[in-house]
Short mmCIF file of C-alpha atoms in Angstrom, two decimals:
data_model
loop_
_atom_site.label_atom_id
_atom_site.label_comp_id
_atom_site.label_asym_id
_atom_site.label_seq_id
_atom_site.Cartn_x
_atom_site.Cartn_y
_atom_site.Cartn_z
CA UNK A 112 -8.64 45.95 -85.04
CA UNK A 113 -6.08 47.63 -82.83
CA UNK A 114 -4.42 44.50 -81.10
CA UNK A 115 -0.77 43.64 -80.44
CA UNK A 116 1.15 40.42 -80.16
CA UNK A 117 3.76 40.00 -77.16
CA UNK A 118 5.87 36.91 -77.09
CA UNK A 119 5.57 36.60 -73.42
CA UNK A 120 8.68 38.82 -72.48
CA UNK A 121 8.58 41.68 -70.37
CA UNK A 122 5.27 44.20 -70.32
CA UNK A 123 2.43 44.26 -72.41
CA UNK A 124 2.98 46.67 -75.26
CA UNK A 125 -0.21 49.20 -76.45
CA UNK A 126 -1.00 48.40 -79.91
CA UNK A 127 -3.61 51.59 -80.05
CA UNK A 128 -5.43 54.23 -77.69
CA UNK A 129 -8.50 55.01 -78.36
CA UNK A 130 -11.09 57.15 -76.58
CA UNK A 131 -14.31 57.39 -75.49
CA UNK A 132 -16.26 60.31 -73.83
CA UNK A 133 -15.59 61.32 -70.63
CA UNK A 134 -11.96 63.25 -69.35
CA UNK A 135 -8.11 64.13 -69.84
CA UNK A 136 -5.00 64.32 -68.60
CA UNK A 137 -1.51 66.61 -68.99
CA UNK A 138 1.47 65.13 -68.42
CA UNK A 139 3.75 66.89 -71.05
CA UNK A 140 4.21 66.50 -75.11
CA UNK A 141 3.01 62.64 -75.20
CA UNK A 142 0.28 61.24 -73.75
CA UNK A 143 -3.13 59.21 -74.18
CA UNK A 144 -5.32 59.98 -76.55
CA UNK A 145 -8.96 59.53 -75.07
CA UNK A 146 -12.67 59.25 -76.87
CA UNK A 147 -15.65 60.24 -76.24
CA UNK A 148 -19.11 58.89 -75.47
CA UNK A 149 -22.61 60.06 -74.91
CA UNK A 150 -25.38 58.03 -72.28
CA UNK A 151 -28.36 59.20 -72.91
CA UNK A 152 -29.42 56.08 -70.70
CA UNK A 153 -26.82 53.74 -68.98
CA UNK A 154 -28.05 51.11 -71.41
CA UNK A 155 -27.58 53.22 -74.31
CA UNK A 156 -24.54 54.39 -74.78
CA UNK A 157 -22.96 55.82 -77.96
CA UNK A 158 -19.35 56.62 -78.93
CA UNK A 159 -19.39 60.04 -80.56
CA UNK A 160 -15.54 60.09 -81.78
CA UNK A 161 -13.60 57.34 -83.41
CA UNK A 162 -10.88 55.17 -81.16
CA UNK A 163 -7.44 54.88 -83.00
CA UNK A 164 -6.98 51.91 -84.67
CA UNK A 165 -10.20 51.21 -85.34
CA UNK A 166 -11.69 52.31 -88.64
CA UNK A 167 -15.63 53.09 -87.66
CA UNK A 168 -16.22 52.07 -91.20
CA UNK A 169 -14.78 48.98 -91.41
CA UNK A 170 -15.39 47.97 -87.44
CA UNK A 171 -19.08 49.08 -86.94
CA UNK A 172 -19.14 45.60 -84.81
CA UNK A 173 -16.59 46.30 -82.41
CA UNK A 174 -17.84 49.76 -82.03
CA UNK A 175 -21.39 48.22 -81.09
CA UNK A 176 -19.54 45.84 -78.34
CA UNK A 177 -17.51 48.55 -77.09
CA UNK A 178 -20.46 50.70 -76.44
CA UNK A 179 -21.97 47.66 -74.23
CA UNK A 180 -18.64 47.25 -72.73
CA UNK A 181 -18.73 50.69 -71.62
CA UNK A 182 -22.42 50.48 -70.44
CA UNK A 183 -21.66 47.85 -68.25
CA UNK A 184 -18.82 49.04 -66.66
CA UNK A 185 -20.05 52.39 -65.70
CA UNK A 186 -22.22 50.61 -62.88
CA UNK A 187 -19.17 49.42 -61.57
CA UNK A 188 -17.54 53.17 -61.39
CA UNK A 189 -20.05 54.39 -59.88
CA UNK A 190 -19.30 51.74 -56.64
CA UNK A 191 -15.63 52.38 -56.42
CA UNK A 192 -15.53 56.09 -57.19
CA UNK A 193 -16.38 58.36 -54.44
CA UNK A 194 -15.66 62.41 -54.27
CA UNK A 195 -12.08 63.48 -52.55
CA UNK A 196 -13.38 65.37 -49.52
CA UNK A 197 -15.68 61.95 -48.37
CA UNK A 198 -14.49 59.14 -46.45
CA UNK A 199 -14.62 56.40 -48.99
CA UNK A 200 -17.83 54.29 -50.76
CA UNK A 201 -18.26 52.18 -47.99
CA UNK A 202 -17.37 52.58 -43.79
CA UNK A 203 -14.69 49.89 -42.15
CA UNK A 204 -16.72 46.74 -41.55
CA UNK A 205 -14.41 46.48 -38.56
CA UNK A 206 -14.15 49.70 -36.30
CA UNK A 207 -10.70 49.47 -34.52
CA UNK A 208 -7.69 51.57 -33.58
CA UNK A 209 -5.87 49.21 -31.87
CA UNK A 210 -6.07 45.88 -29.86
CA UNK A 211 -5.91 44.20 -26.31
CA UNK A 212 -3.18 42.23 -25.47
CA UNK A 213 -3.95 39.85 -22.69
CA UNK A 214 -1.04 38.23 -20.17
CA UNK A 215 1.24 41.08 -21.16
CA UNK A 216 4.19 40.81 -19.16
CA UNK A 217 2.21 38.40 -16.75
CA UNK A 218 3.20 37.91 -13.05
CA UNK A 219 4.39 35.09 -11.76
CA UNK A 220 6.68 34.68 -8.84
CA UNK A 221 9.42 33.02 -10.57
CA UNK A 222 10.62 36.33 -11.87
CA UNK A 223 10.43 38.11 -8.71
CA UNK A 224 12.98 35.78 -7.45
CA UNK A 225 14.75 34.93 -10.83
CA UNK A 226 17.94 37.10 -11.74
CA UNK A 227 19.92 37.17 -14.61
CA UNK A 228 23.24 36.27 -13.04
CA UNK A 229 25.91 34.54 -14.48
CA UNK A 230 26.30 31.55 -12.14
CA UNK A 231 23.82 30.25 -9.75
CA UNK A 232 25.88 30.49 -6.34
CA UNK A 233 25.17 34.65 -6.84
CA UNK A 234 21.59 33.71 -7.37
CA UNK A 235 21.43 31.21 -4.38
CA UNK A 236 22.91 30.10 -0.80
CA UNK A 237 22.38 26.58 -1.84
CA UNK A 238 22.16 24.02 -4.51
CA UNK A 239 18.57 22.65 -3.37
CA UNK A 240 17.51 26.03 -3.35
CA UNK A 241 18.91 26.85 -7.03
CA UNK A 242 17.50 23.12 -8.27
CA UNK A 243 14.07 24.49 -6.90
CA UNK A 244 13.98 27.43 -8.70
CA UNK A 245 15.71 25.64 -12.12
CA UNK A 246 12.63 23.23 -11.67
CA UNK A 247 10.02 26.06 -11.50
CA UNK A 248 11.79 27.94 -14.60
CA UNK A 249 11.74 24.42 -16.47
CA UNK A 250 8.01 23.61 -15.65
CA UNK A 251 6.77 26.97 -16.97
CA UNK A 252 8.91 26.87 -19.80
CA UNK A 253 7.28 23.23 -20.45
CA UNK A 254 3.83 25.07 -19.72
CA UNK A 255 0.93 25.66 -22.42
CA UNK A 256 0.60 28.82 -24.44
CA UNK A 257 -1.89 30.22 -27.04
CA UNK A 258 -1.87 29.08 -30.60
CA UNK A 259 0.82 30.90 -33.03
CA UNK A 260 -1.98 33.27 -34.76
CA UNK A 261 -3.25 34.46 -31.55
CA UNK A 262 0.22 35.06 -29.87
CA UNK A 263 1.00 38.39 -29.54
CA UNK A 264 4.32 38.21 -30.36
CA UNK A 265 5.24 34.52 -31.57
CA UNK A 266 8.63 35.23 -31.96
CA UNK A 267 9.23 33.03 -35.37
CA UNK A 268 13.22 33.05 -35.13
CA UNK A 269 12.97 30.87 -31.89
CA UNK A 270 12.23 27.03 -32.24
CA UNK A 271 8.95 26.22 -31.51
CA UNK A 272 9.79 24.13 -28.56
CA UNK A 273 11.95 26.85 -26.60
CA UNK A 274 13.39 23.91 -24.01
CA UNK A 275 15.28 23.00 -27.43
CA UNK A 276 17.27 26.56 -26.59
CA UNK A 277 19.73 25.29 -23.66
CA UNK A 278 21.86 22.47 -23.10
CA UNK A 279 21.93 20.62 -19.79
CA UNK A 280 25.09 22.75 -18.84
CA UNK A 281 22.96 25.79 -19.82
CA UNK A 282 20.21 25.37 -17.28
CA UNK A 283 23.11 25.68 -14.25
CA UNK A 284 23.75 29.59 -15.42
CA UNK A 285 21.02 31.74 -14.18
CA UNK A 286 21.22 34.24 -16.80
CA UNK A 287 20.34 31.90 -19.99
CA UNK A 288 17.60 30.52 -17.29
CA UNK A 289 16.12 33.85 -17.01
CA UNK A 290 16.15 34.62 -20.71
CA UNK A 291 14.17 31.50 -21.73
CA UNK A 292 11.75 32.34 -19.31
CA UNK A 293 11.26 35.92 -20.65
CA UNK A 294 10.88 34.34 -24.07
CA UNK A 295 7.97 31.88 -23.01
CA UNK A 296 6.39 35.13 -21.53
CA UNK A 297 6.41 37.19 -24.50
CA UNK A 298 4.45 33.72 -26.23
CA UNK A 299 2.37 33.67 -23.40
CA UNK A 300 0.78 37.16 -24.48
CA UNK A 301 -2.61 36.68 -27.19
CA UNK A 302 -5.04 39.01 -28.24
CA UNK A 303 -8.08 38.40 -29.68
CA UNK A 304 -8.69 38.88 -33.16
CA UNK A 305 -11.04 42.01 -34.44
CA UNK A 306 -14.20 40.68 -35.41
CA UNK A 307 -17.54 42.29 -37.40
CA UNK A 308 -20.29 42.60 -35.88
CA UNK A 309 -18.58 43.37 -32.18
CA UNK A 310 -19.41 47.63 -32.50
CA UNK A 311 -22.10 47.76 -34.99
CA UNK A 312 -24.93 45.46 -36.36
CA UNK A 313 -24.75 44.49 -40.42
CA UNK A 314 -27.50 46.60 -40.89
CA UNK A 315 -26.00 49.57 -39.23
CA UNK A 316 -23.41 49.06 -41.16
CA UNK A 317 -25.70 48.80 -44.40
CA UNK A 318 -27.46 52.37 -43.52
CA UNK A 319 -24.01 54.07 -42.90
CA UNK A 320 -24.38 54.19 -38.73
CA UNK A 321 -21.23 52.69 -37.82
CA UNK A 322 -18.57 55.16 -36.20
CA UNK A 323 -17.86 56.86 -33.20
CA UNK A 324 -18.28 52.79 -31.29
CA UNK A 325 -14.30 51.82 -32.22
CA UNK A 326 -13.54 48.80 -30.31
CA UNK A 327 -10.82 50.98 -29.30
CA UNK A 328 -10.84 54.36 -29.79
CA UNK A 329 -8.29 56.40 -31.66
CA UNK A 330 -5.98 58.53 -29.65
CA UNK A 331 -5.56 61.19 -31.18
CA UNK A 332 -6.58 62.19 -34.66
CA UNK A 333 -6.74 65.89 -37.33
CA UNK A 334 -9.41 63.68 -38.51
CA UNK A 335 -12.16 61.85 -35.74
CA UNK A 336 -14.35 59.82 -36.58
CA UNK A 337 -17.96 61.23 -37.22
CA UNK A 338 -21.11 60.20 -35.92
CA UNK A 339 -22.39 58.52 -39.11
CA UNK A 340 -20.44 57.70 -42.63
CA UNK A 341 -21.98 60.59 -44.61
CA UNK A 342 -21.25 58.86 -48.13
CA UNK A 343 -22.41 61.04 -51.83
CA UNK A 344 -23.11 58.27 -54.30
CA UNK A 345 -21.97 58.86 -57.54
CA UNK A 346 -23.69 58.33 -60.69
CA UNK A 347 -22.24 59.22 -63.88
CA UNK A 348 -25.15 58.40 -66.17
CA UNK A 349 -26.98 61.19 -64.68
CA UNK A 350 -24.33 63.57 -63.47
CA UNK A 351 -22.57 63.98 -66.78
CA UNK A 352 -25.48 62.83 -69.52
CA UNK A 353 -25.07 66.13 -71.34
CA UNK A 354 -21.42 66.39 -71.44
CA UNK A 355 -20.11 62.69 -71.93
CA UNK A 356 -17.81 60.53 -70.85
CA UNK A 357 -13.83 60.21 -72.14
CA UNK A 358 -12.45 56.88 -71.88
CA UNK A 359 -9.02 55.66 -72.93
CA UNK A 360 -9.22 51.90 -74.86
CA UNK A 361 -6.91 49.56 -75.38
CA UNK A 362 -6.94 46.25 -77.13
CA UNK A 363 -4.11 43.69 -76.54
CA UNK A 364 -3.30 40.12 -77.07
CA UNK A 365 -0.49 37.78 -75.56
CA UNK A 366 -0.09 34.73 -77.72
CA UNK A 367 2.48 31.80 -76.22
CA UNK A 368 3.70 29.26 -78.63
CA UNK A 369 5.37 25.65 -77.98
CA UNK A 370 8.59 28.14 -79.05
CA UNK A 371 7.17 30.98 -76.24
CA UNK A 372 5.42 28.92 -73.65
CA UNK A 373 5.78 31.60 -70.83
CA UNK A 374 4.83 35.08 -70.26
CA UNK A 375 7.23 36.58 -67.10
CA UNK A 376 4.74 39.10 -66.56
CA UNK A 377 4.67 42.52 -65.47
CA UNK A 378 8.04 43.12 -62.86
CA UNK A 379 6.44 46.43 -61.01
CA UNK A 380 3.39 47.53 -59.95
CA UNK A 381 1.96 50.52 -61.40
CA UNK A 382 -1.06 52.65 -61.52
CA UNK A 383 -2.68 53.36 -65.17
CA UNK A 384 -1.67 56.65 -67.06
CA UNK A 385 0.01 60.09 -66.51
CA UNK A 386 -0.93 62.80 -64.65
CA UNK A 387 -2.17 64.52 -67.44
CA UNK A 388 -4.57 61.61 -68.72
CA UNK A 389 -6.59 62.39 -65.29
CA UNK A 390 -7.98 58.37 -64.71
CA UNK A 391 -9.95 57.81 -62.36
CA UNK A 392 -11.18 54.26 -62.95
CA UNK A 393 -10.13 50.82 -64.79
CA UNK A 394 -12.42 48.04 -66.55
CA UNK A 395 -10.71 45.27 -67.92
CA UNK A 396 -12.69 42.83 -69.84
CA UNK A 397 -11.23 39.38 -70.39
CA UNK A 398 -11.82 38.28 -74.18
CA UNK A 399 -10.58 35.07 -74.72
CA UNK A 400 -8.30 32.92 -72.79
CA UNK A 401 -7.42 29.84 -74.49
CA UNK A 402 -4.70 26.78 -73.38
CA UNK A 403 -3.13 28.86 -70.64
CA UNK A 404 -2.70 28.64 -66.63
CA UNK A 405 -4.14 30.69 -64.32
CA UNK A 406 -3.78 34.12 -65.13
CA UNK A 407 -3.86 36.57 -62.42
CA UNK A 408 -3.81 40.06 -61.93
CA UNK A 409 -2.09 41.65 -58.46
CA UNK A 410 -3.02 44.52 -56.84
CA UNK A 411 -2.09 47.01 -53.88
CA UNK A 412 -2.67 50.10 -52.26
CA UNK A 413 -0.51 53.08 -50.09
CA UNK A 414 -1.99 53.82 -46.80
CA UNK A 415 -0.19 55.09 -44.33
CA UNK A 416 -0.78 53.83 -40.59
CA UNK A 417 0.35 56.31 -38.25
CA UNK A 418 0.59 54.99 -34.64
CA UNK A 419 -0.17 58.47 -32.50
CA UNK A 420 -3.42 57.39 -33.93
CA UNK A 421 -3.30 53.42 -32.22
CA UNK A 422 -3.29 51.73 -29.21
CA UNK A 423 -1.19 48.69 -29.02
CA UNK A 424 1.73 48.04 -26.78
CA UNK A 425 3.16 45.27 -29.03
CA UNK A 426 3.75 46.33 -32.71
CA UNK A 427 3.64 42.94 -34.04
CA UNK A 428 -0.13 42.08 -32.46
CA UNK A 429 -1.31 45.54 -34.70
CA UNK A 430 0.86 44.47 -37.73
CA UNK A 431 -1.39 41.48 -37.67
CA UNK A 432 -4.44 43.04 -36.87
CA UNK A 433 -4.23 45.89 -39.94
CA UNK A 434 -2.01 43.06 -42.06
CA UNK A 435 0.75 45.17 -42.82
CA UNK A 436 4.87 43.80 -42.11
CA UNK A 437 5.68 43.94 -39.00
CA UNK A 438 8.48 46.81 -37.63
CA UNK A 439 11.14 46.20 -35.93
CA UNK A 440 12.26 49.49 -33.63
CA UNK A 441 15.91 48.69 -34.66
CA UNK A 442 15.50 48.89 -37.89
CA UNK A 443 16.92 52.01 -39.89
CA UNK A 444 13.28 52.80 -41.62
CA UNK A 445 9.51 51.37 -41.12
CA UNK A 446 7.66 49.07 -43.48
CA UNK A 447 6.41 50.91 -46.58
CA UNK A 448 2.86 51.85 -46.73
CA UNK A 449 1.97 49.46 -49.27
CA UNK A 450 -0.98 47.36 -48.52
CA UNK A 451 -1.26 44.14 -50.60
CA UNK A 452 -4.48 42.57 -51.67
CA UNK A 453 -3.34 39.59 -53.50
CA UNK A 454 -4.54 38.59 -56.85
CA UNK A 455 -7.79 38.20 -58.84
CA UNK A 456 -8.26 35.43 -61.55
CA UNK A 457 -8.63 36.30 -65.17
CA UNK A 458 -11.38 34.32 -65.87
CA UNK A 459 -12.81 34.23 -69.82
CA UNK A 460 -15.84 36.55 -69.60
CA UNK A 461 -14.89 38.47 -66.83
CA UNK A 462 -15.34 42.33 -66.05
CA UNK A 463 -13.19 43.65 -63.40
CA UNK A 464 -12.80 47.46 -62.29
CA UNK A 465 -10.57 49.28 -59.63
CA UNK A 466 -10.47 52.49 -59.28
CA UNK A 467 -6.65 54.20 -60.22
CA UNK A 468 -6.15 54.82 -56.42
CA UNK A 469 -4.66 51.06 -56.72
CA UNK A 470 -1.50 49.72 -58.24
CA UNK A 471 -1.33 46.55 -60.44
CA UNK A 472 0.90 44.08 -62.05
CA UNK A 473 -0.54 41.14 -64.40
CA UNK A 474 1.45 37.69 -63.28
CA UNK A 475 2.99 35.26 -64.65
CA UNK A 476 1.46 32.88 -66.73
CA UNK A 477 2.29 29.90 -69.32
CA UNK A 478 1.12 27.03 -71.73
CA UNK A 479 -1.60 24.16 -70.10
CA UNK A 480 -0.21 22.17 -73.16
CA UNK A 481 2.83 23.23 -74.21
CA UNK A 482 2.26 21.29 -77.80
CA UNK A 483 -0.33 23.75 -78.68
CA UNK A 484 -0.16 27.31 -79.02
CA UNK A 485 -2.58 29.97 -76.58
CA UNK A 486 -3.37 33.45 -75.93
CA UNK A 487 -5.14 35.82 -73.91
CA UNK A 488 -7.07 38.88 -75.56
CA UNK A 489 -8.20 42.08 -72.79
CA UNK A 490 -9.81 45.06 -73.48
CA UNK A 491 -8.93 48.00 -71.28
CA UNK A 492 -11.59 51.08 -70.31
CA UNK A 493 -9.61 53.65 -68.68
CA UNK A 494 -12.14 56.69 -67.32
CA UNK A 495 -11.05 60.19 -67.47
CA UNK A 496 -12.13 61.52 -64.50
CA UNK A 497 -15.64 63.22 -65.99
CA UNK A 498 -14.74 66.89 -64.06
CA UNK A 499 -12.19 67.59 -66.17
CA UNK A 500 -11.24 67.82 -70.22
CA UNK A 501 -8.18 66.44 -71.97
CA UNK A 502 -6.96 66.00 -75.77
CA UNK A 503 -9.16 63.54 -77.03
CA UNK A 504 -10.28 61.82 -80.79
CA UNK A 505 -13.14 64.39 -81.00
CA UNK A 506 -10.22 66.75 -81.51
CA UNK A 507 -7.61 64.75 -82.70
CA UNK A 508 -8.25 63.64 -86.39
CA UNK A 509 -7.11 60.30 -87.75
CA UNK A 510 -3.40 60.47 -87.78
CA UNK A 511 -3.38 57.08 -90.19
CA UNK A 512 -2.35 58.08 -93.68
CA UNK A 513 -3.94 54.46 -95.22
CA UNK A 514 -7.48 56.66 -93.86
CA UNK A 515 -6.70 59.52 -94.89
CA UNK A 516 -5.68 58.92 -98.23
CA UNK A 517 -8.73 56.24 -99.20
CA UNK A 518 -10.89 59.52 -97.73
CA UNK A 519 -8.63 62.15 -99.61
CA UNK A 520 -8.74 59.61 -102.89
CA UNK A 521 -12.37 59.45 -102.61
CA UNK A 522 -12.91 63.05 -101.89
CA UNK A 523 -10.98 64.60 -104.53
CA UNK A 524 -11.89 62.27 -107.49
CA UNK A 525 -8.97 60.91 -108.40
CA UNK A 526 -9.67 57.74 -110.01
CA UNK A 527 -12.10 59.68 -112.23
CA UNK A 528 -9.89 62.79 -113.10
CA UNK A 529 -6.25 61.12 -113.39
CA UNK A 530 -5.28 57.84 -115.07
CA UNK A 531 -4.55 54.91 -112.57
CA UNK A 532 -1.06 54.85 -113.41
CA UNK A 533 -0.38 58.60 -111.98
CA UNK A 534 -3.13 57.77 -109.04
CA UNK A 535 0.01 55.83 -107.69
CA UNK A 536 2.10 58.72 -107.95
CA UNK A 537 0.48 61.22 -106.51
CA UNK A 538 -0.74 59.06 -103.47
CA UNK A 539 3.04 58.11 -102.96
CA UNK A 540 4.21 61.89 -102.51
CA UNK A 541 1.96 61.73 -99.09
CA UNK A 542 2.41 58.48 -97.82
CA UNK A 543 4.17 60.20 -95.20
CA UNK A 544 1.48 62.11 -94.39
CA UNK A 545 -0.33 63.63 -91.46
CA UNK A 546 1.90 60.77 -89.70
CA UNK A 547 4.58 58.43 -91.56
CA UNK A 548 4.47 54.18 -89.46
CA UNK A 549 8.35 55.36 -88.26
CA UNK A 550 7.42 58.87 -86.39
CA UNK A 551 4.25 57.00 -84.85
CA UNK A 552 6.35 53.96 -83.45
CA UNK A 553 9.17 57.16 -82.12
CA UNK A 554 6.01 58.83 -80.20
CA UNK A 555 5.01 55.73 -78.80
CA UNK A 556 8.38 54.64 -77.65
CA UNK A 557 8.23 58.26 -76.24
CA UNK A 558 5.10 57.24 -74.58
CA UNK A 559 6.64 54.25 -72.69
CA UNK A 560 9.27 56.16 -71.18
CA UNK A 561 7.18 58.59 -69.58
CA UNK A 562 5.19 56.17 -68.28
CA UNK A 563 8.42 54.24 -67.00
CA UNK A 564 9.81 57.42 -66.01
CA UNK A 565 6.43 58.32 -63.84
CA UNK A 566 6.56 54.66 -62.46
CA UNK A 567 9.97 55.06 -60.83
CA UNK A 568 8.88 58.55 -59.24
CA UNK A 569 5.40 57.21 -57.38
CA UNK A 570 7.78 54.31 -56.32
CA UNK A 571 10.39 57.09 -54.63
CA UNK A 572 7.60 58.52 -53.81
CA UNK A 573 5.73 55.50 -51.36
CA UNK A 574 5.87 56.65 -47.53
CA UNK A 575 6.09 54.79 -44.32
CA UNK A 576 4.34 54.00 -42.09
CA UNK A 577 4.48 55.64 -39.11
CA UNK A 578 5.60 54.03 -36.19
CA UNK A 579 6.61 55.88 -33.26
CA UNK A 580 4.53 57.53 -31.00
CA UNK A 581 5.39 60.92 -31.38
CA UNK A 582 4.59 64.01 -29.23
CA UNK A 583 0.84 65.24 -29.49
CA UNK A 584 0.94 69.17 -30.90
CA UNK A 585 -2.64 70.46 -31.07
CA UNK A 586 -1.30 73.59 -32.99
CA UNK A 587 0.53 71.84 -35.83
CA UNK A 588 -2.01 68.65 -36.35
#
């Protein structure tokens, strides 16, 4: 059985790739090596080429569980997989392109008559006037405002009471006056939260009819909104019966010991495979998970926000809203356009699929009872994407020489033609052969690199999001 053994220290390593019908990728001399599988039902599925590591001989069981593994995952493709030119599986359940900021820069007489001088005889003829308006500034700055997750801007780097700001000397000097004032202003400003249900019904979103009623409409756009989400389902049981599926497996296993009792995890994020091995989908089935913590796996997602596309005078009220980091217009670059979801439990039994669109990283995770060894055992379907063809098992034969020489033993007769004692012999002169344990552990470290290589481009690679409002060219959009 193809499984590997980490000691809790840095990234999972791949103890074997198998495949599984369905596609391929090319990324250059080293990459995955995917199998194949026919459905001729989605209940029914068969793997028609061997997966490495895995004798189909001596693991006719696992091959059996596989197959179910494989038929129960393809539902799940077929809900997060949807063609490039559509506009995703499923609409927005919330329609927006912006938000509504209520008491923006309110009115209120004090700052008609309120000017940031530096002492208050500039600001008034006498000191019962200037106590009059010190008295208004202090009673609005004492006045109620909206709770912190409906504030528009809540301005976390001030205290929470702002009359904690000045000292009694303070409140004399018009200009520090003035400033707390703007301050309890800006706090003064909500918005109200985006909610479903506001521009469509549930069961127009069900049926698809859910766009062209934003609560606020985009601005501009290359790509509006149509009438309707016009989605293609996609069902790979029946679009690609006849030809088959390729899917890359992997087994692995992280055992922690009262010596090992933590696993650091995985440091980066990272989508699965080359560019060659084409995926376009992930199952991960958790096997066993014995004596350990919670172990979680993180995920996120680039998507850009471009603001010629919003409506929102305050930045931090639509940072909220679309729960990205807030910009600040000093700064030197925007947020990234990383979009994190969290992290999902790895619960014993569990199937979970993304499709390769999102980025991952498997947390940290250690001993419940550090007297007593654990581990955690996954098994790994990585789809091809079905439209196109890479390298796989059905055309890669075994590269193990223990199979091929109990095959080429067998085949040629040896035990019946040559005493046992020169059986040895002759087996020894290929042990080397088609692949010797040293050239397969070079191509796999090899294989790493790329794939560390190719992680530390898509990272250079993560935009911005787009923040400023920028001049509207019809021609070039």
């Amino acid at each position: 059985m193809a499984t590997l053994t980490n000691n809790g220290d840095g990234p999972l390593q791949v103890p074997g790739f198998g495949s599984i019908p369905w596609i391929f990728f090319d990324t250059g001399p080293v990459a995955w090596n995917a199998g194949l599988f026919n459905n001729a039902d989605i209940l029914d599925v068969r793997i028609t080429s061997y997966v490495n590591n895995l004798h189909p001989g001596k693991h006719q069981k696992l091959y059996r569980h596989l197959e179910r593994l494989i038929a129960s995952s393809v539902p799940s493709w077929n809900e997060i997989l949807f063609y490039g030119n559509t506009r995703g599986c499923r609409p927005p359940r919330i329609l927006t392109y912006g938000c509504t900021i209520h008491d923006y820069q309110e009115e209120h007489r004090l700052f008609d008559v309120l000017r940031p001088w530096p002492c208050w005889q500039i600001q008034c003829d006498t000191s019962n006037e200037w106590e009059t308006l010190r008295n208004t500034a202090r009673e609005y700055v004492e006045g109620p405002e909206p709770p912190k997750w409906k504030q528009a801007e809540s301005l976390p780097h001030k205290p929470v009471n702002l009359m904690d700001l000045l000292t009694p000397e303070e409140w004399d000097i018009p200009n520090h006056v003035h400033l707390i004032a703007r301050f309890k202003r800006t706090r003064r400003a909500w918005f109200d939260h985006p909610e479903p249900g506001v521009s469509f019904s549930y069961k127009q979103w069900k049926q698809g009819e859910c766009t062209g009623r934003a609560m606020h409409a985009q601005r501009i756009s290359k790509y509006p909104d149509p009438l309707h989400h016009d989605h293609k389902p996609v069902r790979l049981e029946k679009q690609f019966r006849e030809k088959g599926l390729q899917v890359v497996v992997e087994i692995a296993r992280i055992e922690l010991t009262p010596e090992n009792p933590i696993y650091t995890g995985e440091s980066d994020f990272h989508t699965e495979g080359l560019r060659n091995d084409r995926i376009a989908a992930t199952s991960l089935y958790v096997v066993e998970c014995k004596n350990l913590t919670t172990v979680r796996l993180a995920f996120e997602h680039e998507d850009k926000v471009h603001a010629t596309e919003l409506e929102c005078p305050v930045p931090q009220a639509l940072a909220t809203v679309l729960d990205i980091d807030c910009w600040e217009w000093y700064e030197e670059k925007p947020p990234r356009a990383l979009h994190a979801f969290r992290s999902v439990p790895l619960t014993e039994g569990r199937l979970l699929s993304w499709p390769n669109t999102y980025r991952s990283k498997q947390e940290s995770f250690r001993l419940v009872d550090p007297s007593q060894p654990g581990n955690l055992t996954l098994i790994k379907l990585r789809l091809v994407d079905p439209h196109y063809g890479i390298c796989s098992t059905q055309n890669v034969p075994p590269q193990q020489n223990d199979w091929w020489a109990a095959a080429a033993r067998q085949a040629a007769r040896l035990d019946q033609r040559l005493p046992l004692e020169l059986v040895w012999p002759v087996m020894d002169q290929v042990k080397d052969w088609p692949m010797s344990a040293a050239e397969a552990e070079s191509l796999r470290t090899k294989l790493q690199f790329e794939h560390e290589r190719a992680r530390r481009v898509i990272e250079s690679c993560v935009g911005h999001h787009i923040v400023v409002n920028l001049s509207y060219d019809e021609e070039e959009a």
